[in-house]
Amino acid sequence: MAVQISPSILSADFARLADEAARVEGVADWLHVDVMDYHFVPNLTLGLPVVEALLKTTSTPIDCHLMIDDPDRWAPGYAEAGAASVTIHAEAAKAAVRTLRAIRAAGARSGLAINPATPVDPYEDLLPEIDMLLVMTVEPGFGGQGFLDIMLPKITKARGLIDKYGGEVWLQVDGGVSAATIERCAEAGADVFVAGNAVYGADDPAQAVRSLRALAQQA
Ligand code: DX5
Ligand code: ZN
């Protein structure tokens, strides 16, 4: 499993997004963009126009995490715009298979996210439809929250299901991932690590990405 780091711009300066993206370019594997709609989560961030603007300014592939109601309606548009990965929430999708297929058909990797209270087992049958499973390690909506240790068994279980399936599905963790928690996530089987505060709260975001990668690799 190759370790990949996806810094979340939720913790970056929204007035200087192009500069903030540039600070991790060439070092980060992905740029994680959290789309929130005030409905699926109690916070509002940004949408397609800002993603389109970011796509013009950075060469880092964009990893869109859609924390929105009705992803069936909106997700394909992010893939069509050029996001390299688009993740929808299982709790919000009414036609997950159709939407995951539409994301792939538009040329992006398809991702399925599950909240802390959502068990992973019911989604085993969807593994052929996805390129990445996202196990949330905080309740979605805000950066800078504490890592939920109680999610570690779910990461282990998800890794087991993916290995049993045998296809290439990445296992992403998002929420409270930091130098203090990333090794536990890697040991449990995660291979794609989102980090907001741990990267953009650091004086040197690029160095923070390197440090996180080294910790995950040695786990
Ligand atoms: C939270 C978002 C995360 C957030 C993580 O709902 O999905 O991507 O940016 O932030 P940290 O790493 O600070 O917990
Ligand atoms: Zn996220």
JSON list of C-alpha atoms and ligand atoms in Angstrom, two decimals:
[
{"chain": "A", "resi": 1, "resn": "MET", "atom": "CA", "xyz": [0.00, 0.00, 0.00]},
{"chain": "A", "resi": 2, "resn": "ALA", "atom": "CA", "xyz": [1.39, 3.36, -0.98]},
{"chain": "A", "resi": 3, "resn": "VAL", "atom": "CA", "xyz": [0.88, 6.12, 1.55]},
{"chain": "A", "resi": 4, "resn": "GLN", "atom": "CA", "xyz": [-0.86, 9.21, 0.15]},
{"chain": "A", "resi": 5, "resn": "ILE", "atom": "CA", "xyz": [-1.39, 12.53, 1.91]},
{"chain": "A", "resi": 6, "resn": "SER", "atom": "CA", "xyz": [-4.34, 14.79, 1.10]},
{"chain": "A", "resi": 7, "resn": "PRO", "atom": "CA", "xyz": [-4.13, 18.17, 2.88]},
{"chain": "A", "resi": 8, "resn": "SER", "atom": "CA", "xyz": [-7.56, 19.68, 3.53]},
{"chain": "A", "resi": 9, "resn": "ILE", "atom": "CA", "xyz": [-7.93, 23.32, 2.54]},
{"chain": "A", "resi": 10, "resn": "LEU", "atom": "CA", "xyz": [-10.70, 23.63, 5.13]},
{"chain": "A", "resi": 11, "resn": "SER", "atom": "CA", "xyz": [-7.93, 24.73, 7.52]},
{"chain": "A", "resi": 12, "resn": "ALA", "atom": "CA", "xyz": [-6.30, 27.04, 4.95]},
{"chain": "A", "resi": 13, "resn": "ASP", "atom": "CA", "xyz": [-6.88, 30.76, 4.47]},
{"chain": "A", "resi": 14, "resn": "PHE", "atom": "CA", "xyz": [-9.97, 30.94, 2.22]},
{"chain": "A", "resi": 15, "resn": "ALA", "atom": "CA", "xyz": [-9.00, 34.45, 1.07]},
{"chain": "A", "resi": 16, "resn": "ARG", "atom": "CA", "xyz": [-5.73, 33.10, -0.39]},
{"chain": "A", "resi": 17, "resn": "LEU", "atom": "CA", "xyz": [-6.66, 29.65, -1.70]},
{"chain": "A", "resi": 18, "resn": "ALA", "atom": "CA", "xyz": [-4.31, 29.72, -4.70]},
{"chain": "A", "resi": 19, "resn": "ASP", "atom": "CA", "xyz": [-1.32, 30.52, -2.48]},
{"chain": "A", "resi": 20, "resn": "GLU", "atom": "CA", "xyz": [-2.38, 27.93, 0.07]},
{"chain": "A", "resi": 21, "resn": "ALA", "atom": "CA", "xyz": [-2.65, 25.27, -2.65]},
{"chain": "A", "resi": 22, "resn": "ALA", "atom": "CA", "xyz": [0.80, 26.25, -3.90]},
{"chain": "A", "resi": 23, "resn": "ARG", "atom": "CA", "xyz": [2.31, 25.67, -0.46]},
{"chain": "A", "resi": 24, "resn": "VAL", "atom": "CA", "xyz": [1.82, 21.89, -0.76]},
{"chain": "A", "resi": 25, "resn": "GLU", "atom": "CA", "xyz": [2.21, 21.51, -4.53]},
{"chain": "A", "resi": 26, "resn": "GLY", "atom": "CA", "xyz": [4.76, 18.88, -5.46]},
{"chain": "A", "resi": 27, "resn": "VAL", "atom": "CA", "xyz": [4.70, 17.48, -1.93]},
{"chain": "A", "resi": 28, "resn": "ALA", "atom": "CA", "xyz": [1.07, 16.44, -1.36]},
{"chain": "A", "resi": 29, "resn": "ASP", "atom": "CA", "xyz": [-0.54, 13.71, -3.44]},
{"chain": "A", "resi": 30, "resn": "TRP", "atom": "CA", "xyz": [-3.94, 15.39, -3.39]},
{"chain": "A", "resi": 31, "resn": "LEU", "atom": "CA", "xyz": [-5.66, 18.57, -2.35]},
{"chain": "A", "resi": 32, "resn": "HIS", "atom": "CA", "xyz": [-8.71, 17.70, -0.25]},
{"chain": "A", "resi": 33, "resn": "VAL", "atom": "CA", "xyz": [-11.65, 20.05, -0.83]},
{"chain": "A", "resi": 34, "resn": "ASP", "atom": "CA", "xyz": [-14.52, 19.87, 1.65]},
{"chain": "A", "resi": 35, "resn": "VAL", "atom": "CA", "xyz": [-17.84, 20.86, 0.10]},
{"chain": "A", "resi": 36, "resn": "MET", "atom": "CA", "xyz": [-20.51, 21.54, 2.76]},
{"chain": "A", "resi": 37, "resn": "ASP", "atom": "CA", "xyz": [-24.05, 22.76, 2.27]},
{"chain": "A", "resi": 38, "resn": "TYR", "atom": "CA", "xyz": [-25.56, 23.69, 5.69]},
{"chain": "A", "resi": 39, "resn": "HIS", "atom": "CA", "xyz": [-27.90, 20.69, 5.29]},
{"chain": "A", "resi": 40, "resn": "PHE", "atom": "CA", "xyz": [-25.95, 17.44, 5.40]},
{"chain": "A", "resi": 41, "resn": "VAL", "atom": "CA", "xyz": [-23.60, 19.11, 7.90]},
{"chain": "A", "resi": 42, "resn": "PRO", "atom": "CA", "xyz": [-24.09, 22.26, 10.01]},
{"chain": "A", "resi": 43, "resn": "ASN", "atom": "CA", "xyz": [-21.47, 24.25, 8.10]},
{"chain": "A", "resi": 44, "resn": "LEU", "atom": "CA", "xyz": [-21.16, 25.93, 4.70]},
{"chain": "A", "resi": 45, "resn": "THR", "atom": "CA", "xyz": [-17.94, 26.10, 2.71]},
{"chain": "A", "resi": 46, "resn": "LEU", "atom": "CA", "xyz": [-17.67, 26.26, -1.05]},
{"chain": "A", "resi": 47, "resn": "GLY", "atom": "CA", "xyz": [-19.02, 24.69, -4.20]},
{"chain": "A", "resi": 48, "resn": "LEU", "atom": "CA", "xyz": [-18.35, 24.06, -7.85]},
{"chain": "A", "resi": 49, "resn": "PRO", "atom": "CA", "xyz": [-17.26, 27.60, -8.88]},
{"chain": "A", "resi": 50, "resn": "VAL", "atom": "CA", "xyz": [-14.47, 27.60, -6.30]},
{"chain": "A", "resi": 51, "resn": "VAL", "atom": "CA", "xyz": [-13.42, 24.06, -7.27]},
{"chain": "A", "resi": 52, "resn": "GLU", "atom": "CA", "xyz": [-13.27, 25.20, -10.90]},
{"chain": "A", "resi": 53, "resn": "ALA", "atom": "CA", "xyz": [-11.12, 28.16, -9.90]},
{"chain": "A", "resi": 54, "resn": "LEU", "atom": "CA", "xyz": [-8.78, 25.93, -7.88]},
{"chain": "A", "resi": 55, "resn": "LEU", "atom": "CA", "xyz": [-8.43, 23.51, -10.79]},
{"chain": "A", "resi": 56, "resn": "LYS", "atom": "CA", "xyz": [-7.05, 26.37, -12.87]},
{"chain": "A", "resi": 57, "resn": "THR", "atom": "CA", "xyz": [-4.50, 27.35, -10.27]},
{"chain": "A", "resi": 58, "resn": "THR", "atom": "CA", "xyz": [-2.99, 24.08, -9.04]},
{"chain": "A", "resi": 59, "resn": "SER", "atom": "CA", "xyz": [-1.56, 20.97, -10.67]},
{"chain": "A", "resi": 60, "resn": "THR", "atom": "CA", "xyz": [-2.22, 18.89, -7.54]},
{"chain": "A", "resi": 61, "resn": "PRO", "atom": "CA", "xyz": [-5.13, 16.51, -8.20]},
{"chain": "A", "resi": 62, "resn": "ILE", "atom": "CA", "xyz": [-8.29, 17.55, -6.41]},
{"chain": "A", "resi": 63, "resn": "ASP", "atom": "CA", "xyz": [-9.98, 15.20, -3.96]},
{"chain": "A", "resi": 64, "resn": "CYS", "atom": "CA", "xyz": [-13.55, 16.48, -3.51]},
{"chain": "A", "resi": 65, "resn": "HIS", "atom": "CA", "xyz": [-15.34, 15.38, -0.34]},
{"chain": "A", "resi": 66, "resn": "LEU", "atom": "CA", "xyz": [-19.01, 16.20, -0.78]},
{"chain": "A", "resi": 67, "resn": "MET", "atom": "CA", "xyz": [-20.75, 16.66, 2.57]},
{"chain": "A", "resi": 68, "resn": "ILE", "atom": "CA", "xyz": [-23.99, 17.65, 0.91]},
{"chain": "A", "resi": 69, "resn": "ASP", "atom": "CA", "xyz": [-27.57, 16.50, 0.54]},
{"chain": "A", "resi": 70, "resn": "ASP", "atom": "CA", "xyz": [-28.57, 15.09, -2.82]},
{"chain": "A", "resi": 71, "resn": "PRO", "atom": "CA", "xyz": [-25.09, 14.11, -4.04]},
{"chain": "A", "resi": 72, "resn": "ASP", "atom": "CA", "xyz": [-26.85, 12.15, -6.80]},
{"chain": "A", "resi": 73, "resn": "ARG", "atom": "CA", "xyz": [-27.71, 15.49, -8.36]},
{"chain": "A", "resi": 74, "resn": "TRP", "atom": "CA", "xyz": [-24.45, 17.35, -7.77]},
{"chain": "A", "resi": 75, "resn": "ALA", "atom": "CA", "xyz": [-21.52, 14.92, -7.66]},
{"chain": "A", "resi": 76, "resn": "PRO", "atom": "CA", "xyz": [-21.13, 14.20, -11.38]},
{"chain": "A", "resi": 77, "resn": "GLY", "atom": "CA", "xyz": [-20.63, 17.93, -12.02]},
{"chain": "A", "resi": 78, "resn": "TYR", "atom": "CA", "xyz": [-17.48, 17.96, -9.88]},
{"chain": "A", "resi": 79, "resn": "ALA", "atom": "CA", "xyz": [-16.07, 15.05, -11.89]},
{"chain": "A", "resi": 80, "resn": "GLU", "atom": "CA", "xyz": [-17.00, 16.72, -15.17]},
{"chain": "A", "resi": 81, "resn": "ALA", "atom": "CA", "xyz": [-15.25, 19.89, -14.02]},
{"chain": "A", "resi": 82, "resn": "GLY", "atom": "CA", "xyz": [-12.00, 17.95, -13.57]},
{"chain": "A", "resi": 83, "resn": "ALA", "atom": "CA", "xyz": [-11.81, 16.85, -9.94]},
{"chain": "A", "resi": 84, "resn": "ALA", "atom": "CA", "xyz": [-9.70, 13.69, -10.01]},
{"chain": "A", "resi": 85, "resn": "SER", "atom": "CA", "xyz": [-11.59, 12.09, -7.13]},
{"chain": "A", "resi": 86, "resn": "VAL", "atom": "CA", "xyz": [-15.17, 12.69, -5.99]},
{"chain": "A", "resi": 87, "resn": "THR", "atom": "CA", "xyz": [-16.48, 11.21, -2.74]},
{"chain": "A", "resi": 88, "resn": "ILE", "atom": "CA", "xyz": [-20.14, 11.08, -1.78]},
{"chain": "A", "resi": 89, "resn": "HIS", "atom": "CA", "xyz": [-21.65, 10.15, 1.59]},
{"chain": "A", "resi": 90, "resn": "ALA", "atom": "CA", "xyz": [-23.50, 6.86, 1.86]},
{"chain": "A", "resi": 91, "resn": "GLU", "atom": "CA", "xyz": [-25.95, 8.53, 4.28]},
{"chain": "A", "resi": 92, "resn": "ALA", "atom": "CA", "xyz": [-26.89, 11.19, 1.73]},
{"chain": "A", "resi": 93, "resn": "ALA", "atom": "CA", "xyz": [-27.03, 9.24, -1.53]},
{"chain": "A", "resi": 94, "resn": "LYS", "atom": "CA", "xyz": [-30.36, 7.80, -2.67]},
{"chain": "A", "resi": 95, "resn": "ALA", "atom": "CA", "xyz": [-28.89, 6.09, -5.73]},
{"chain": "A", "resi": 96, "resn": "ALA", "atom": "CA", "xyz": [-25.28, 5.49, -4.75]},
{"chain": "A", "resi": 97, "resn": "VAL", "atom": "CA", "xyz": [-24.47, 2.97, -7.46]},
{"chain": "A", "resi": 98, "resn": "ARG", "atom": "CA", "xyz": [-25.80, 5.19, -10.23]},
{"chain": "A", "resi": 99, "resn": "THR", "atom": "CA", "xyz": [-23.93, 8.19, -8.87]},
{"chain": "A", "resi": 100, "resn": "LEU", "atom": "CA", "xyz": [-20.65, 6.33, -8.33]},
{"chain": "A", "resi": 101, "resn": "ARG", "atom": "CA", "xyz": [-20.90, 5.10, -11.92]},
{"chain": "A", "resi": 102, "resn": "ALA", "atom": "CA", "xyz": [-21.60, 8.62, -13.16]},
{"chain": "A", "resi": 103, "resn": "ILE", "atom": "CA", "xyz": [-18.50, 9.88, -11.34]},
{"chain": "A", "resi": 104, "resn": "ARG", "atom": "CA", "xyz": [-16.37, 7.21, -13.01]},
{"chain": "A", "resi": 105, "resn": "ALA", "atom": "CA", "xyz": [-17.99, 7.82, -16.39]},
{"chain": "A", "resi": 106, "resn": "ALA", "atom": "CA", "xyz": [-16.97, 11.47, -16.10]},
{"chain": "A", "resi": 107, "resn": "GLY", "atom": "CA", "xyz": [-13.35, 10.39, -15.64]},
{"chain": "A", "resi": 108, "resn": "ALA", "atom": "CA", "xyz": [-12.87, 10.71, -11.87]},
{"chain": "A", "resi": 109, "resn": "ARG", "atom": "CA", "xyz": [-12.17, 8.18, -9.16]},
{"chain": "A", "resi": 110, "resn": "SER", "atom": "CA", "xyz": [-15.33, 7.33, -7.23]},
{"chain": "A", "resi": 111, "resn": "GLY", "atom": "CA", "xyz": [-15.34, 7.57, -3.44]},
{"chain": "A", "resi": 112, "resn": "LEU", "atom": "CA", "xyz": [-17.86, 6.50, -0.80]},
{"chain": "A", "resi": 113, "resn": "ALA", "atom": "CA", "xyz": [-17.72, 8.03, 2.69]},
{"chain": "A", "resi": 114, "resn": "ILE", "atom": "CA", "xyz": [-19.28, 6.75, 5.90]},
{"chain": "A", "resi": 115, "resn": "ASN", "atom": "CA", "xyz": [-19.90, 8.73, 9.08]},
{"chain": "A", "resi": 116, "resn": "PRO", "atom": "CA", "xyz": [-18.76, 7.52, 12.50]},
{"chain": "A", "resi": 117, "resn": "ALA", "atom": "CA", "xyz": [-22.16, 5.96, 13.31]},
{"chain": "A", "resi": 118, "resn": "THR", "atom": "CA", "xyz": [-22.47, 4.20, 9.94]},
{"chain": "A", "resi": 119, "resn": "PRO", "atom": "CA", "xyz": [-21.26, 0.59, 9.88]},
{"chain": "A", "resi": 120, "resn": "VAL", "atom": "CA", "xyz": [-19.04, -0.45, 6.98]},
{"chain": "A", "resi": 121, "resn": "ASP", "atom": "CA", "xyz": [-20.40, -3.98, 6.49]},
{"chain": "A", "resi": 122, "resn": "PRO", "atom": "CA", "xyz": [-23.51, -2.99, 4.47]},
{"chain": "A", "resi": 123, "resn": "TYR", "atom": "CA", "xyz": [-21.25, -1.42, 1.84]},
{"chain": "A", "resi": 124, "resn": "GLU", "atom": "CA", "xyz": [-19.16, -4.52, 1.12]},
{"chain": "A", "resi": 125, "resn": "ASP", "atom": "CA", "xyz": [-21.21, -5.23, -1.99]},
{"chain": "A", "resi": 126, "resn": "LEU", "atom": "CA", "xyz": [-20.44, -1.75, -3.36]},
{"chain": "A", "resi": 127, "resn": "LEU", "atom": "CA", "xyz": [-16.66, -2.23, -3.35]},
{"chain": "A", "resi": 128, "resn": "PRO", "atom": "CA", "xyz": [-16.56, -2.99, -7.10]},
{"chain": "A", "resi": 129, "resn": "GLU", "atom": "CA", "xyz": [-18.18, 0.41, -7.69]},
{"chain": "A", "resi": 130, "resn": "ILE", "atom": "CA", "xyz": [-15.66, 2.46, -5.75]},
{"chain": "A", "resi": 131, "resn": "ASP", "atom": "CA", "xyz": [-12.03, 3.49, -6.01]},
{"chain": "A", "resi": 132, "resn": "MET", "atom": "CA", "xyz": [-11.84, 4.77, -2.43]},
{"chain": "A", "resi": 133, "resn": "LEU", "atom": "CA", "xyz": [-13.68, 4.14, 0.83]},
{"chain": "A", "resi": 134, "resn": "LEU", "atom": "CA", "xyz": [-13.57, 7.05, 3.30]},
{"chain": "A", "resi": 135, "resn": "VAL", "atom": "CA", "xyz": [-13.97, 6.17, 6.96]},
{"chain": "A", "resi": 136, "resn": "MET", "atom": "CA", "xyz": [-14.70, 9.41, 8.84]},
{"chain": "A", "resi": 137, "resn": "THR", "atom": "CA", "xyz": [-12.74, 9.67, 12.07]},
{"chain": "A", "resi": 138, "resn": "VAL", "atom": "CA", "xyz": [-14.72, 12.71, 13.29]},
{"chain": "A", "resi": 139, "resn": "GLU", "atom": "CA", "xyz": [-18.32, 13.78, 12.78]},
{"chain": "A", "resi": 140, "resn": "PRO", "atom": "CA", "xyz": [-18.13, 15.67, 9.49]},
{"chain": "A", "resi": 141, "resn": "GLY", "atom": "CA", "xyz": [-18.55, 19.43, 9.38]},
{"chain": "A", "resi": 142, "resn": "PHE", "atom": "CA", "xyz": [-15.55, 21.06, 11.00]},
{"chain": "A", "resi": 143, "resn": "GLY", "atom": "CA", "xyz": [-11.78, 20.94, 10.99]},
{"chain": "A", "resi": 144, "resn": "GLY", "atom": "CA", "xyz": [-9.66, 20.72, 14.11]},
{"chain": "A", "resi": 145, "resn": "GLN", "atom": "CA", "xyz": [-11.76, 18.14, 15.99]},
{"chain": "A", "resi": 146, "resn": "GLY", "atom": "CA", "xyz": [-10.28, 15.36, 18.09]},
{"chain": "A", "resi": 147, "resn": "PHE", "atom": "CA", "xyz": [-9.62, 12.00, 16.43]},
{"chain": "A", "resi": 148, "resn": "LEU", "atom": "CA", "xyz": [-12.21, 9.35, 17.34]},
{"chain": "A", "resi": 149, "resn": "ASP", "atom": "CA", "xyz": [-10.20, 6.34, 18.51]},
{"chain": "A", "resi": 150, "resn": "ILE", "atom": "CA", "xyz": [-13.36, 4.26, 18.51]},
{"chain": "A", "resi": 151, "resn": "MET", "atom": "CA", "xyz": [-13.16, 4.29, 14.68]},
{"chain": "A", "resi": 152, "resn": "LEU", "atom": "CA", "xyz": [-9.95, 2.24, 14.63]},
{"chain": "A", "resi": 153, "resn": "PRO", "atom": "CA", "xyz": [-11.75, -1.14, 14.66]},
{"chain": "A", "resi": 154, "resn": "LYS", "atom": "CA", "xyz": [-13.87, 0.06, 11.72]},
{"chain": "A", "resi": 155, "resn": "ILE", "atom": "CA", "xyz": [-10.72, 0.96, 9.76]},
{"chain": "A", "resi": 156, "resn": "THR", "atom": "CA", "xyz": [-9.36, -2.53, 10.47]},
{"chain": "A", "resi": 157, "resn": "LYS", "atom": "CA", "xyz": [-12.67, -4.10, 9.41]},
{"chain": "A", "resi": 158, "resn": "ALA", "atom": "CA", "xyz": [-12.76, -1.99, 6.22]},
{"chain": "A", "resi": 159, "resn": "ARG", "atom": "CA", "xyz": [-9.20, -3.07, 5.37]},
{"chain": "A", "resi": 160, "resn": "GLY", "atom": "CA", "xyz": [-10.26, -6.70, 5.84]},
{"chain": "A", "resi": 161, "resn": "LEU", "atom": "CA", "xyz": [-13.26, -6.29, 3.52]},
{"chain": "A", "resi": 162, "resn": "ILE", "atom": "CA", "xyz": [-11.13, -4.59, 0.85]},
{"chain": "A", "resi": 163, "resn": "ASP", "atom": "CA", "xyz": [-8.44, -7.28, 1.05]},
{"chain": "A", "resi": 164, "resn": "LYS", "atom": "CA", "xyz": [-11.09, -10.01, 0.83]},
{"chain": "A", "resi": 165, "resn": "TYR", "atom": "CA", "xyz": [-12.61, -8.31, -2.22]},
{"chain": "A", "resi": 166, "resn": "GLY", "atom": "CA", "xyz": [-9.17, -8.16, -3.79]},
{"chain": "A", "resi": 167, "resn": "GLY", "atom": "CA", "xyz": [-9.73, -5.14, -6.04]},
{"chain": "A", "resi": 168, "resn": "GLU", "atom": "CA", "xyz": [-7.77, -1.91, -5.77]},
{"chain": "A", "resi": 169, "resn": "VAL", "atom": "CA", "xyz": [-9.78, 0.26, -3.39]},
{"chain": "A", "resi": 170, "resn": "TRP", "atom": "CA", "xyz": [-7.97, 2.93, -1.39]},
{"chain": "A", "resi": 171, "resn": "LEU", "atom": "CA", "xyz": [-8.92, 3.39, 2.26]},
{"chain": "A", "resi": 172, "resn": "GLN", "atom": "CA", "xyz": [-9.01, 7.04, 3.33]},
{"chain": "A", "resi": 173, "resn": "VAL", "atom": "CA", "xyz": [-9.32, 8.47, 6.83]},
{"chain": "A", "resi": 174, "resn": "ASP", "atom": "CA", "xyz": [-10.45, 12.05, 7.49]},
{"chain": "A", "resi": 175, "resn": "GLY", "atom": "CA", "xyz": [-10.71, 13.94, 10.77]},
{"chain": "A", "resi": 176, "resn": "GLY", "atom": "CA", "xyz": [-8.20, 14.52, 13.53]},
{"chain": "A", "resi": 177, "resn": "VAL", "atom": "CA", "xyz": [-5.36, 12.93, 11.56]},
{"chain": "A", "resi": 178, "resn": "SER", "atom": "CA", "xyz": [-2.10, 14.31, 12.91]},
{"chain": "A", "resi": 179, "resn": "ALA", "atom": "CA", "xyz": [1.41, 13.30, 13.92]},
{"chain": "A", "resi": 180, "resn": "ALA", "atom": "CA", "xyz": [-0.17, 11.89, 17.08]},
{"chain": "A", "resi": 181, "resn": "THR", "atom": "CA", "xyz": [-2.75, 9.69, 15.32]},
{"chain": "A", "resi": 182, "resn": "ILE", "atom": "CA", "xyz": [-1.58, 8.88, 11.79]},
{"chain": "A", "resi": 183, "resn": "GLU", "atom": "CA", "xyz": [0.46, 5.82, 12.78]},
{"chain": "A", "resi": 184, "resn": "ARG", "atom": "CA", "xyz": [-2.56, 4.20, 14.42]},
{"chain": "A", "resi": 185, "resn": "CYS", "atom": "CA", "xyz": [-4.57, 4.82, 11.24]},
{"chain": "A", "resi": 186, "resn": "ALA", "atom": "CA", "xyz": [-1.85, 3.32, 9.06]},
{"chain": "A", "resi": 187, "resn": "GLU", "atom": "CA", "xyz": [-1.48, 0.29, 11.34]},
{"chain": "A", "resi": 188, "resn": "ALA", "atom": "CA", "xyz": [-5.24, -0.26, 11.11]},
{"chain": "A", "resi": 189, "resn": "GLY", "atom": "CA", "xyz": [-4.95, -0.32, 7.30]},
{"chain": "A", "resi": 190, "resn": "ALA", "atom": "CA", "xyz": [-5.61, 3.18, 5.97]},
{"chain": "A", "resi": 191, "resn": "ASP", "atom": "CA", "xyz": [-3.50, 4.34, 3.03]},
{"chain": "A", "resi": 192, "resn": "VAL", "atom": "CA", "xyz": [-4.86, 7.81, 2.15]},
{"chain": "A", "resi": 193, "resn": "PHE", "atom": "CA", "xyz": [-4.68, 10.39, 4.91]},
{"chain": "A", "resi": 194, "resn": "VAL", "atom": "CA", "xyz": [-6.58, 13.69, 4.98]},
{"chain": "A", "resi": 195, "resn": "ALA", "atom": "CA", "xyz": [-5.09, 16.30, 7.28]},
{"chain": "A", "resi": 196, "resn": "GLY", "atom": "CA", "xyz": [-6.38, 19.83, 7.69]},
{"chain": "A", "resi": 197, "resn": "ASN", "atom": "CA", "xyz": [-5.20, 21.36, 10.91]},
{"chain": "A", "resi": 198, "resn": "ALA", "atom": "CA", "xyz": [-2.06, 19.22, 11.03]},
{"chain": "A", "resi": 199, "resn": "VAL", "atom": "CA", "xyz": [-0.94, 20.65, 7.68]},
{"chain": "A", "resi": 200, "resn": "TYR", "atom": "CA", "xyz": [-2.38, 24.17, 7.40]},
{"chain": "A", "resi": 201, "resn": "GLY", "atom": "CA", "xyz": [-2.06, 24.86, 11.10]},
{"chain": "A", "resi": 202, "resn": "ALA", "atom": "CA", "xyz": [1.69, 24.22, 10.81]},
{"chain": "A", "resi": 203, "resn": "ASP", "atom": "CA", "xyz": [4.25, 26.95, 10.10]},
{"chain": "A", "resi": 204, "resn": "ASP", "atom": "CA", "xyz": [5.54, 24.93, 7.15]},
{"chain": "A", "resi": 205, "resn": "PRO", "atom": "CA", "xyz": [2.71, 22.95, 5.52]},
{"chain": "A", "resi": 206, "resn": "ALA", "atom": "CA", "xyz": [5.02, 21.17, 3.06]},
{"chain": "A", "resi": 207, "resn": "GLN", "atom": "CA", "xyz": [7.23, 19.96, 5.89]},
{"chain": "A", "resi": 208, "resn": "ALA", "atom": "CA", "xyz": [4.13, 18.82, 7.80]},
{"chain": "A", "resi": 209, "resn": "VAL", "atom": "CA", "xyz": [3.10, 16.72, 4.79]},
{"chain": "A", "resi": 210, "resn": "ARG", "atom": "CA", "xyz": [6.57, 15.14, 4.64]},
{"chain": "A", "resi": 211, "resn": "SER", "atom": "CA", "xyz": [6.52, 14.36, 8.37]},
{"chain": "A", "resi": 212, "resn": "LEU", "atom": "CA", "xyz": [3.05, 12.83, 8.22]},
{"chain": "A", "resi": 213, "resn": "ARG", "atom": "CA", "xyz": [4.06, 10.70, 5.24]},
{"chain": "A", "resi": 214, "resn": "ALA", "atom": "CA", "xyz": [7.18, 9.45, 7.03]},
{"chain": "A", "resi": 215, "resn": "LEU", "atom": "CA", "xyz": [5.18, 8.51, 10.13]},
{"chain": "A", "resi": 216, "resn": "ALA", "atom": "CA", "xyz": [2.57, 6.63, 8.08]},
{"chain": "A", "resi": 217, "resn": "GLN", "atom": "CA", "xyz": [5.24, 4.82, 6.09]},
{"chain": "A", "resi": 218, "resn": "GLN", "atom": "CA", "xyz": [7.08, 3.57, 9.15]},
{"chain": "A", "resi": 219, "resn": "ALA", "atom": "CA", "xyz": [3.89, 2.32, 10.84]},
{"chain": "B", "resi": 1, "resn": "DX5", "atom": "C1", "xyz": [-14.32, 17.55, 8.31]},
{"chain": "B", "resi": 1, "resn": "DX5", "atom": "C2", "xyz": [-13.65, 17.49, 6.98]},
{"chain": "B", "resi": 1, "resn": "DX5", "atom": "C3", "xyz": [-12.20, 17.28, 7.06]},
{"chain": "B", "resi": 1, "resn": "DX5", "atom": "C4", "xyz": [-11.45, 18.35, 7.81]},
{"chain": "B", "resi": 1, "resn": "DX5", "atom": "C5", "xyz": [-10.39, 17.65, 8.59]},
{"chain": "B", "resi": 1, "resn": "DX5", "atom": "O1", "xyz": [-15.67, 17.34, 8.19]},
{"chain": "B", "resi": 1, "resn": "DX5", "atom": "O2", "xyz": [-14.17, 16.46, 6.18]},
{"chain": "B", "resi": 1, "resn": "DX5", "atom": "O3", "xyz": [-11.62, 17.09, 5.78]},
{"chain": "B", "resi": 1, "resn": "DX5", "atom": "O4", "xyz": [-10.85, 19.32, 7.00]},
{"chain": "B", "resi": 1, "resn": "DX5", "atom": "O5", "xyz": [-9.76, 18.56, 9.38]},
{"chain": "B", "resi": 1, "resn": "DX5", "atom": "P1", "xyz": [-8.74, 18.13, 10.53]},
{"chain": "B", "resi": 1, "resn": "DX5", "atom": "O6", "xyz": [-7.65, 17.35, 9.88]},
{"chain": "B", "resi": 1, "resn": "DX5", "atom": "O7", "xyz": [-8.29, 19.42, 11.09]},
{"chain": "B", "resi": 1, "resn": "DX5", "atom": "O8", "xyz": [-9.52, 17.28, 11.50]},
{"chain": "B", "resi": 2, "resn": "ZN", "atom": "ZN", "xyz": [-13.03, 16.01, 4.33]}
]
